[in-house]
CSV table of C-alpha atoms and ligand atoms in Angstrom, one decimal:
chain,number,residue,atom,x,y,z
A,1,MET,CA,18.2,7.2,5.1
A,2,ASN,CA,20.0,9.3,4.9
A,3,ILE,CA,21.2,12.9,6.5
A,4,LYS,CA,20.2,15.1,3.0
A,5,GLN,CA,17.1,12.4,2.6
A,6,LEU,CA,15.9,13.4,6.5
A,7,LEU,CA,16.6,17.1,6.0
A,8,TYR,CA,13.9,17.0,2.4
A,9,LEU,CA,10.8,16.4,4.5
A,10,PRO,CA,10.9,19.7,7.1
A,11,LEU,CA,11.2,21.5,3.6
A,12,TRP,CA,8.8,19.9,1.9
A,13,TYR,CA,6.2,20.2,5.4
A,14,PHE,CA,7.7,24.1,5.1
A,15,LYS,CA,6.6,24.0,1.6
A,16,ILE,CA,3.3,22.8,1.9
A,17,ARG,CA,2.0,24.4,5.0
A,18,PHE,CA,3.3,27.5,4.5
A,19,SER,CA,3.0,28.3,0.4
A,20,GLY,CA,-0.2,26.0,-0.4
A,21,LYS,CA,1.0,23.8,-2.6
A,22,GLN,CA,0.1,19.9,-3.0
A,23,ILE,CA,3.0,18.5,-3.4
A,24,PRO,CA,3.2,14.4,-2.9
A,25,LEU,CA,5.2,13.0,-0.9
A,26,GLN,CA,4.6,9.3,-1.5
A,27,THR,CA,3.2,8.2,-5.4
A,28,VAL,CA,0.9,4.7,-5.7
A,29,ILE,CA,2.0,3.1,-9.2
A,30,PHE,CA,-0.9,0.4,-9.7
A,31,ILE,CA,2.4,-1.7,-12.2
A,32,THR,CA,-0.5,-4.2,-13.7
A,33,ASN,CA,-4.3,-5.5,-12.7
A,34,GLU,CA,-2.8,-9.3,-13.1
A,35,CYS,CA,-3.2,-11.5,-10.1
A,36,ASN,CA,-3.6,-15.1,-9.2
A,37,TYR,CA,-6.3,-14.2,-6.6
A,38,ASN,CA,-10.1,-13.4,-6.7
A,39,CYS,CA,-10.4,-11.8,-2.8
A,40,LYS,CA,-13.9,-10.9,-2.0
A,41,HIS,CA,-12.8,-7.9,-1.7
A,42,CYS,CA,-10.4,-6.8,-4.5
A,43,CYS,CA,-11.1,-3.3,-6.5
A,44,VAL,CA,-9.3,-4.4,-8.8
A,45,ASP,CA,-10.7,-4.2,-12.5
A,46,LYS,CA,-8.7,-7.3,-13.6
A,47,THR,CA,-11.6,-7.6,-16.6
A,48,LYS,CA,-8.6,-6.9,-19.3
A,49,PRO,CA,-5.4,-8.6,-18.3
A,50,TYR,CA,-2.1,-6.4,-18.2
A,51,SER,CA,1.0,-5.1,-17.5
A,52,MET,CA,2.9,-1.4,-17.6
A,53,THR,CA,6.3,-1.5,-19.9
A,54,TYR,CA,9.3,-0.8,-17.6
A,55,ASP,CA,10.0,2.4,-19.7
A,56,GLU,CA,6.3,3.8,-19.3
A,57,ILE,CA,6.9,3.4,-15.5
A,58,LYS,CA,10.0,4.5,-15.4
A,59,GLU,CA,8.8,8.3,-16.9
A,60,HIS,CA,6.3,8.2,-14.0
A,61,LEU,CA,8.6,7.3,-11.7
A,62,ILE,CA,10.5,10.6,-13.7
A,63,TYR,CA,7.4,12.9,-13.5
A,64,SER,CA,6.1,11.9,-9.5
A,65,TYR,CA,10.1,11.9,-8.6
A,66,ASN,CA,9.9,15.8,-10.9
A,67,GLN,CA,6.9,17.0,-8.4
A,68,GLY,CA,8.1,16.0,-5.4
A,69,SER,CA,7.5,12.6,-4.2
A,70,ARG,CA,10.2,10.6,-2.5
A,71,PHE,CA,8.3,7.5,-1.7
A,72,VAL,CA,7.0,5.1,-4.0
A,73,ASP,CA,4.5,1.2,-3.4
A,74,PHE,CA,4.9,-0.6,-6.3
A,75,GLU,CA,0.7,-1.8,-6.3
A,76,GLY,CA,-1.3,-4.6,-8.3
A,77,GLY,CA,-2.8,-7.0,-8.9
A,78,GLU,CA,0.1,-8.5,-7.8
A,79,GLY,CA,2.6,-6.7,-8.3
A,80,GLY,CA,5.3,-9.1,-7.2
A,81,LYS,CA,4.4,-11.2,-10.0
A,82,TYR,CA,5.4,-7.9,-12.2
A,83,LYS,CA,6.9,-9.4,-15.7
A,84,GLY,CA,7.4,-5.7,-18.0
A,85,GLY,CA,8.2,-5.9,-21.7
A,86,ARG,CA,10.2,-2.8,-23.1
A,87,GLY,CA,8.7,0.2,-25.3
A,88,LYS,CA,7.3,3.5,-24.5
A,89,TYR,CA,4.1,3.8,-26.0
A,90,ARG,CA,1.4,1.1,-24.9
A,91,GLY,CA,-0.9,-1.2,-27.5
A,92,LYS,CA,-4.4,-2.3,-27.6
A,93,TYR,CA,-5.1,-3.8,-23.6
A,94,GLY,CA,-3.4,-7.3,-23.9
A,95,LYS,CA,-2.9,-7.4,-27.1
A,96,GLU,CA,0.6,-6.3,-28.5
A,97,LEU,CA,2.5,-5.9,-25.6
A,98,ASP,CA,4.3,-9.4,-24.5
A,99,THR,CA,3.4,-8.6,-20.7
A,100,LYS,CA,1.1,-10.8,-20.2
A,101,LEU,CA,2.1,-12.6,-16.7
A,102,GLY,CA,4.0,-15.9,-17.3
A,103,GLU,CA,3.3,-15.4,-20.9
A,104,VAL,CA,6.7,-13.3,-21.6
A,105,THR,CA,9.0,-14.2,-23.7
A,106,GLY,CA,12.7,-12.6,-24.5
A,107,GLU,CA,13.5,-10.3,-22.2
A,108,TYR,CA,11.6,-9.0,-19.4
A,109,LYS,CA,11.7,-6.7,-16.2
A,110,THR,CA,10.5,-7.9,-12.9
A,111,ILE,CA,9.8,-6.0,-9.8
A,112,ASN,CA,13.2,-5.5,-8.5
A,113,ASP,CA,14.6,-3.9,-11.5
A,114,LEU,CA,11.4,-1.1,-10.4
A,115,CYS,CA,12.8,-1.2,-7.5
A,116,THR,CA,16.6,-0.2,-8.4
A,117,LEU,CA,14.8,2.3,-11.2
A,118,ALA,CA,13.0,3.3,-8.5
A,119,LYS,CA,16.4,3.9,-6.0
A,120,SER,CA,18.5,5.4,-9.1
A,121,ILE,CA,15.9,8.1,-10.1
A,122,GLY,CA,16.3,9.1,-6.2
A,123,PHE,CA,13.5,8.0,-4.7
A,124,TYR,CA,14.4,7.3,-0.8
A,125,SER,CA,12.0,4.1,-0.4
A,126,ALA,CA,10.4,2.1,-2.5
A,127,THR,CA,7.3,-0.5,-1.4
A,128,VAL,CA,5.6,-3.6,-2.6
A,129,THR,CA,2.2,-4.9,-1.3
A,130,THR,CA,2.1,-8.8,-2.0
A,131,ASN,CA,-1.1,-12.0,-0.9
A,132,ALA,CA,2.6,-14.0,0.2
A,133,SER,CA,1.1,-16.5,-2.1
A,134,TYR,CA,4.4,-17.4,-3.7
A,135,ASP,CA,8.1,-17.3,-1.9
A,136,PHE,CA,9.2,-13.5,-2.2
A,137,SER,CA,11.8,-13.9,-0.5
A,138,TYR,CA,13.8,-12.5,-3.6
A,139,PHE,CA,12.1,-9.0,-2.7
A,140,ASN,CA,14.3,-6.1,-2.4
A,141,ALA,CA,11.9,-3.7,-1.4
A,142,ASP,CA,13.1,-1.6,1.8
A,143,HIS,CA,9.5,-2.3,2.7
A,144,VAL,CA,7.4,-5.2,1.8
A,145,PHE,CA,3.8,-5.2,2.7
A,146,VAL,CA,1.8,-8.5,3.0
A,147,SER,CA,-2.3,-8.9,3.4
A,148,ILE,CA,-3.7,-10.6,6.0
A,149,ASP,CA,-7.3,-11.0,6.0
A,150,GLY,CA,-8.0,-13.1,9.3
A,151,ILE,CA,-7.1,-16.8,10.7
A,152,LYS,CA,-9.8,-18.4,9.1
A,153,THR,CA,-11.1,-15.8,7.4
A,154,HIS,CA,-8.1,-15.4,5.5
A,155,ASP,CA,-9.3,-18.7,2.6
A,156,ILE,CA,-12.8,-17.4,2.3
A,157,ILE,CA,-11.7,-14.1,1.4
A,158,ARG,CA,-8.7,-15.4,-0.6
A,159,GLY,CA,-8.5,-19.0,-1.3
A,160,LYS,CA,-8.6,-22.5,0.1
A,161,GLY,CA,-4.7,-22.7,1.1
A,162,ALA,CA,-4.0,-19.2,1.5
A,163,PHE,CA,-3.5,-18.4,4.8
A,164,GLU,CA,-0.7,-21.9,5.4
A,165,ALA,CA,0.9,-20.3,2.0
A,166,LEU,CA,1.4,-17.1,3.3
A,167,LYS,CA,2.5,-18.5,6.7
A,168,ALA,CA,5.3,-20.6,4.7
A,169,ASN,CA,6.4,-17.7,2.5
A,170,ILE,CA,6.8,-14.9,5.6
A,171,ALA,CA,8.9,-17.5,7.1
A,172,LYS,CA,11.7,-17.5,4.3
A,173,PHE,CA,11.9,-14.4,4.3
A,174,PRO,CA,15.7,-13.1,5.2
A,175,ALA,CA,14.9,-9.5,6.7
A,176,PRO,CA,11.6,-9.6,9.0
A,177,ARG,CA,12.0,-6.2,10.5
A,178,LYS,CA,10.9,-5.5,6.7
A,179,VAL,CA,7.9,-7.1,6.4
A,180,SER,CA,4.3,-5.8,7.9
A,181,ALA,CA,1.6,-7.3,7.5
A,182,ASN,CA,-2.0,-5.2,6.2
A,183,MET,CA,-5.5,-6.3,7.2
A,184,VAL,CA,-8.5,-5.0,5.3
A,185,ILE,CA,-11.5,-5.0,8.2
A,186,ASN,CA,-14.9,-6.6,6.5
A,187,GLN,CA,-18.0,-8.7,7.3
A,188,ILE,CA,-16.0,-11.5,6.4
A,189,ASN,CA,-13.1,-11.4,8.7
A,190,ARG,CA,-15.2,-8.5,11.7
A,191,ASP,CA,-14.7,-11.4,14.1
A,192,GLU,CA,-11.0,-11.9,13.4
A,193,ILE,CA,-9.3,-8.9,14.1
A,194,GLU,CA,-8.0,-9.7,17.9
A,195,ALA,CA,-6.8,-13.6,16.3
A,196,VAL,CA,-5.0,-11.4,13.8
A,197,LEU,CA,-3.3,-9.0,16.3
A,198,GLU,CA,-2.3,-12.4,18.2
A,199,PHE,CA,-0.8,-13.9,15.3
A,200,VAL,CA,0.8,-11.2,14.2
A,201,GLN,CA,2.3,-10.3,17.7
A,202,LYS,CA,3.3,-14.2,18.7
A,203,SER,CA,4.8,-13.7,14.9
A,204,PRO,CA,9.0,-13.6,14.6
A,205,TYR,CA,8.5,-12.7,10.6
A,206,ILE,CA,5.7,-9.6,11.0
A,207,ASN,CA,7.2,-6.5,12.6
A,208,GLY,CA,3.5,-4.6,12.9
A,209,ILE,CA,0.1,-4.5,11.2
A,210,SER,CA,-2.3,-2.1,9.9
A,211,PHE,CA,-6.1,-1.9,9.4
A,212,ASN,CA,-7.7,-0.7,7.2
A,213,PHE,CA,-11.7,-0.7,6.2
A,214,TYR,CA,-13.1,-2.5,3.2
A,215,ASN,CA,-13.5,0.4,0.3
A,216,PRO,CA,-17.1,-0.2,-1.4
A,217,VAL,CA,-16.3,-1.5,-4.8
A,218,ASN,CA,-18.5,-0.1,-7.8
A,219,GLY,CA,-21.6,0.6,-5.2
A,220,GLU,CA,-21.1,-2.8,-3.6
A,221,THR,CA,-21.4,-2.1,0.5
A,222,ALA,CA,-22.5,-5.5,1.7
A,223,LEU,CA,-19.2,-6.3,3.3
A,224,CYS,CA,-18.8,-2.5,4.9
A,225,VAL,CA,-19.1,-2.8,8.5
A,226,ASN,CA,-21.6,-0.1,10.8
A,227,ASP,CA,-19.8,-0.3,13.9
A,228,ARG,CA,-16.2,1.2,12.7
A,229,GLU,CA,-16.1,2.7,15.9
A,230,ALA,CA,-16.6,-0.1,18.5
A,231,ILE,CA,-14.1,-2.4,16.6
A,232,ILE,CA,-11.6,0.8,16.4
A,233,LYS,CA,-11.4,1.6,20.0
A,234,THR,CA,-10.9,-2.5,20.5
A,235,ILE,CA,-7.9,-1.5,17.7
A,236,LEU,CA,-6.9,1.5,20.0
A,237,ASN,CA,-7.3,-1.0,23.0
A,238,TYR,CA,-4.3,-3.4,21.8
A,239,LYS,CA,-2.2,-0.8,21.0
A,240,LYS,CA,-2.0,0.6,24.0
A,241,ARG,CA,-1.2,-2.8,25.4
A,242,GLY,CA,2.4,-2.7,23.5
A,243,TYR,CA,0.6,-4.6,20.2
A,244,LYS,CA,2.6,-4.3,17.3
A,245,ILE,CA,0.0,-1.5,15.3
A,246,LEU,CA,0.7,0.0,12.7
A,247,ASN,CA,-1.7,2.7,12.6
A,248,SER,CA,-1.7,6.0,15.0
A,249,GLU,CA,-4.0,6.9,16.9
A,250,ARG,CA,-5.0,10.6,15.5
A,251,GLY,CA,-4.6,8.6,12.1
A,252,LEU,CA,-7.3,5.7,13.9
A,253,LYS,CA,-9.1,7.9,15.5
A,254,TYR,CA,-10.6,10.1,12.1
A,255,LEU,CA,-11.5,6.8,10.5
A,256,ILE,CA,-14.3,6.7,12.6
A,257,SER,CA,-16.2,9.8,11.5
A,258,PRO,CA,-13.8,9.5,8.2
A,259,ASP,CA,-15.9,12.4,6.6
A,260,PHE,CA,-12.8,14.9,8.2
A,261,LYS,CA,-11.6,17.2,5.8
A,262,LYS,CA,-8.6,14.9,3.2
A,263,ASP,CA,-5.1,15.5,2.5
A,264,CYS,CA,-4.4,12.6,-0.1
A,265,TRP,CA,-3.0,15.1,-2.3
A,266,ILE,CA,0.1,14.4,-0.2
A,267,THR,CA,0.4,10.6,-2.5
A,268,ASN,CA,0.1,11.0,-6.4
A,269,PHE,CA,-1.3,7.8,-8.1
A,270,ILE,CA,-0.8,6.2,-11.1
A,271,THR,CA,-3.6,3.9,-13.0
A,272,LEU,CA,-2.8,1.8,-15.6
A,273,ASP,CA,-3.8,3.7,-17.7
A,274,GLY,CA,-1.2,6.0,-17.3
A,275,LYS,CA,-3.0,8.5,-15.6
A,276,CYS,CA,-1.6,11.0,-12.7
A,277,TYR,CA,-4.2,11.1,-9.7
A,278,SER,CA,-4.1,14.1,-7.1
A,279,GLY,CA,-5.1,12.0,-4.6
A,280,CYS,CA,-7.2,8.3,-5.0
A,281,PRO,CA,-8.1,7.9,-8.7
A,282,ASP,CA,-11.9,6.8,-7.2
A,283,LYS,CA,-13.2,9.8,-5.0
A,284,THR,CA,-16.6,8.6,-4.7
A,285,TYR,CA,-16.6,6.5,-1.5
A,286,CYS,CA,-14.5,9.2,0.1
A,287,ASN,CA,-16.9,10.8,2.3
A,288,ILE,CA,-16.9,6.4,4.3
A,289,CYS,CA,-13.1,5.9,3.3
A,290,GLY,CA,-11.4,3.6,5.4
A,291,LEU,CA,-8.3,3.4,4.4
A,292,GLY,CA,-5.8,3.7,7.0
A,293,MET,CA,-3.7,5.8,4.9
A,294,SER,CA,-6.5,8.6,4.6
A,295,GLY,CA,-6.1,9.1,8.4
A,296,GLU,CA,-2.1,8.8,8.1
A,297,MET,CA,-2.4,10.8,5.8
A,298,ARG,CA,-4.3,13.6,7.5
A,299,ALA,CA,-3.0,13.3,11.1
A,300,LEU,CA,1.4,13.9,8.9
A,301,TYR,CA,0.0,17.4,8.0
A,302,ASP,CA,-1.5,17.8,11.4
A,303,PHE,CA,2.1,17.6,12.9
A,304,ASN,CA,1.0,14.2,14.5
A,305,PHE,CA,4.7,13.1,16.6
A,306,GLN,CA,3.1,9.5,16.3
A,307,THR,CA,1.9,9.2,12.3
A,308,ILE,CA,6.1,10.9,11.8
A,309,LEU,CA,7.6,8.8,13.4
A,310,SER,CA,6.2,5.2,12.4
A,311,GLY,CA,6.3,6.4,8.7
A,312,LEU,CA,10.1,7.2,9.5
A,313,SER,CA,11.0,3.7,11.1
A,314,LEU,CA,9.4,1.3,8.5
A,315,ARG,CA,11.5,3.9,6.1
A,316,CYS,CA,14.1,4.0,7.7
A,317,ARG,CA,14.3,-0.3,8.6
A,318,LYS,CA,17.9,-2.2,7.5
B,1,SAM,C1,-5.2,-4.3,-4.5
B,1,SAM,S1,-4.1,-5.2,-3.8
B,1,SAM,C2,-2.4,-5.8,-4.1
B,1,SAM,C3,-1.6,-6.4,-3.3
B,1,SAM,C4,-1.2,-8.0,-3.9
B,1,SAM,N1,-2.2,-8.2,-4.4
B,1,SAM,C5,-2.5,-7.8,-1.7
B,1,SAM,O1,-3.7,-8.5,-2.0
B,1,SAM,O2,-1.8,-7.7,-0.9
B,1,SAM,C6,-3.3,-4.6,-1.9
B,1,SAM,C7,-4.2,-4.1,-0.7
B,1,SAM,O3,-5.5,-3.2,-1.3
B,1,SAM,C8,-6.3,-4.3,-0.5
B,1,SAM,N2,-7.7,-4.1,-0.9
B,1,SAM,C9,-8.4,-4.0,-2.0
B,1,SAM,N3,-9.2,-3.9,-2.3
B,1,SAM,C10,-9.8,-3.9,-1.2
B,1,SAM,C11,-10.9,-2.4,-0.7
B,1,SAM,N4,-12.0,-2.8,-1.4
B,1,SAM,N5,-10.6,-2.0,0.6
B,1,SAM,C12,-10.1,-1.5,1.2
B,1,SAM,N6,-8.9,-2.6,0.6
B,1,SAM,C13,-9.0,-3.5,-0.4
B,1,SAM,C14,-5.8,-6.0,-0.9
B,1,SAM,O4,-5.9,-6.2,0.6
B,1,SAM,C15,-4.2,-5.6,-0.5
B,1,SAM,O5,-4.7,-5.3,1.2
B,2,SF4,S1,-4.7,-11.0,-4.8
B,2,SF4,FE1,-5.1,-8.7,-3.8
B,2,SF4,S2,-5.0,-8.0,-6.1
B,2,SF4,FE2,-5.8,-9.8,-6.4
B,2,SF4,S3,-7.4,-10.4,-5.9
B,2,SF4,FE3,-6.9,-10.5,-4.1
B,2,SF4,S4,-6.5,-8.2,-3.2
B,2,SF4,FE4,-6.9,-8.3,-5.2
C-alpha cells in the first residue's frame, strides 16, 4: 500500500465514527458456486451451478468501490477455478451462459483477470480463498487464504487425498508471505486444533492462520461446538506463546459470546444472484456467529491496535 492508500484508512475511520455513516471498507463477492469438493460443513448452495460473468463482476466492483470499499475478497465455490464468460446480462442458471467450470469455449476470464480488474478500478488489495486442491502458484492475488480443516480430519471433512494435495500445492506457491491458512472449527476437527497450529508453525509455506467456528447451514447445528470458551482460551494461549495466529486477541474474545453488537457493515457482500448486502447476506445466526471476521470488524470499530496492525500487515505484504 502506498501513502495515499494508507491515508484513506484514518479518513474512512473518521467518517464512520463521526458522521455515523456505514461505509464499507471491504467487499466479499461470490463469483461462482462451482466446486470440485463437497465439504461436510460447506455453506455454499451448489445445486444450480453458476458463475457470474466478468462484466457483472466489474459492475459490482465499481459499485462497491464507489461505496467506499478498498479491499476485495473473491469467494466461491472454488473461486480460483473461475472461468467467466463476457456479457452484462445473466441468463437462467447454468443454461444460457457458457461459464460452466471446465466447459467454457471461446474467450473467458480467469481469477487473475478479476484480481487485475479490481486493482485497475482502484482496490488496494485483492484476495482469494482456495481449497488448494490444485496448483495455484499462478494466482496473482495480493493474498491467498488456504482452507485447512485438520491434519487427519482435513480428509474426513474435504475428501480423500485433500491434505496431501494441500501440502503439495502450498509448497509450489512462489511467495509464502502471501499465503495464510483458514480453519473452521467444528465437532469433527476440534481435537486437531493444536496439531494444525504446530503444522502451520513449522510450515515455511504459510505465514499464519485465522480461526472461525462453523456456522449452521440450513439449521443444521450438529457440527457446532458447545465449548467455544475453552477452545478460544487454548488458541489465546498459543497466541501468547508466539504462534502465527492472525485473529487478534480482542477479536477472539468477542467470539466467546457472539451476541455482541456487530459492525459487519464494514464488509459488503455480493451474492451470486447479484444482490448486494451490507454485512452478511444471511443474518439468521448472527447471535451465534462463528466467523472470525465478525469479531475483527467489531475490534476494528473499537480501534483495536492489534486488529489494525494484523489487517495492515497482511495487506501490505510484497
Ligand atoms: C465457502 S469457501 C470458498 C473457498 C474455497 N472453496 C475453500 O474452501 O477454501 C470459503 C471459506 O468458508 C469456509 N466455510 C464454508 N462453510 C462454512 C460454514 N458453514 N461455517 C463457517 N465457515 C465455512 C470454508 O471452510 C472456507 O475456508
Ligand atoms: S472447497 Fe470450499 S466451496 Fe468447495 S465444498 Fe469445500 S468449503 Fe465449499
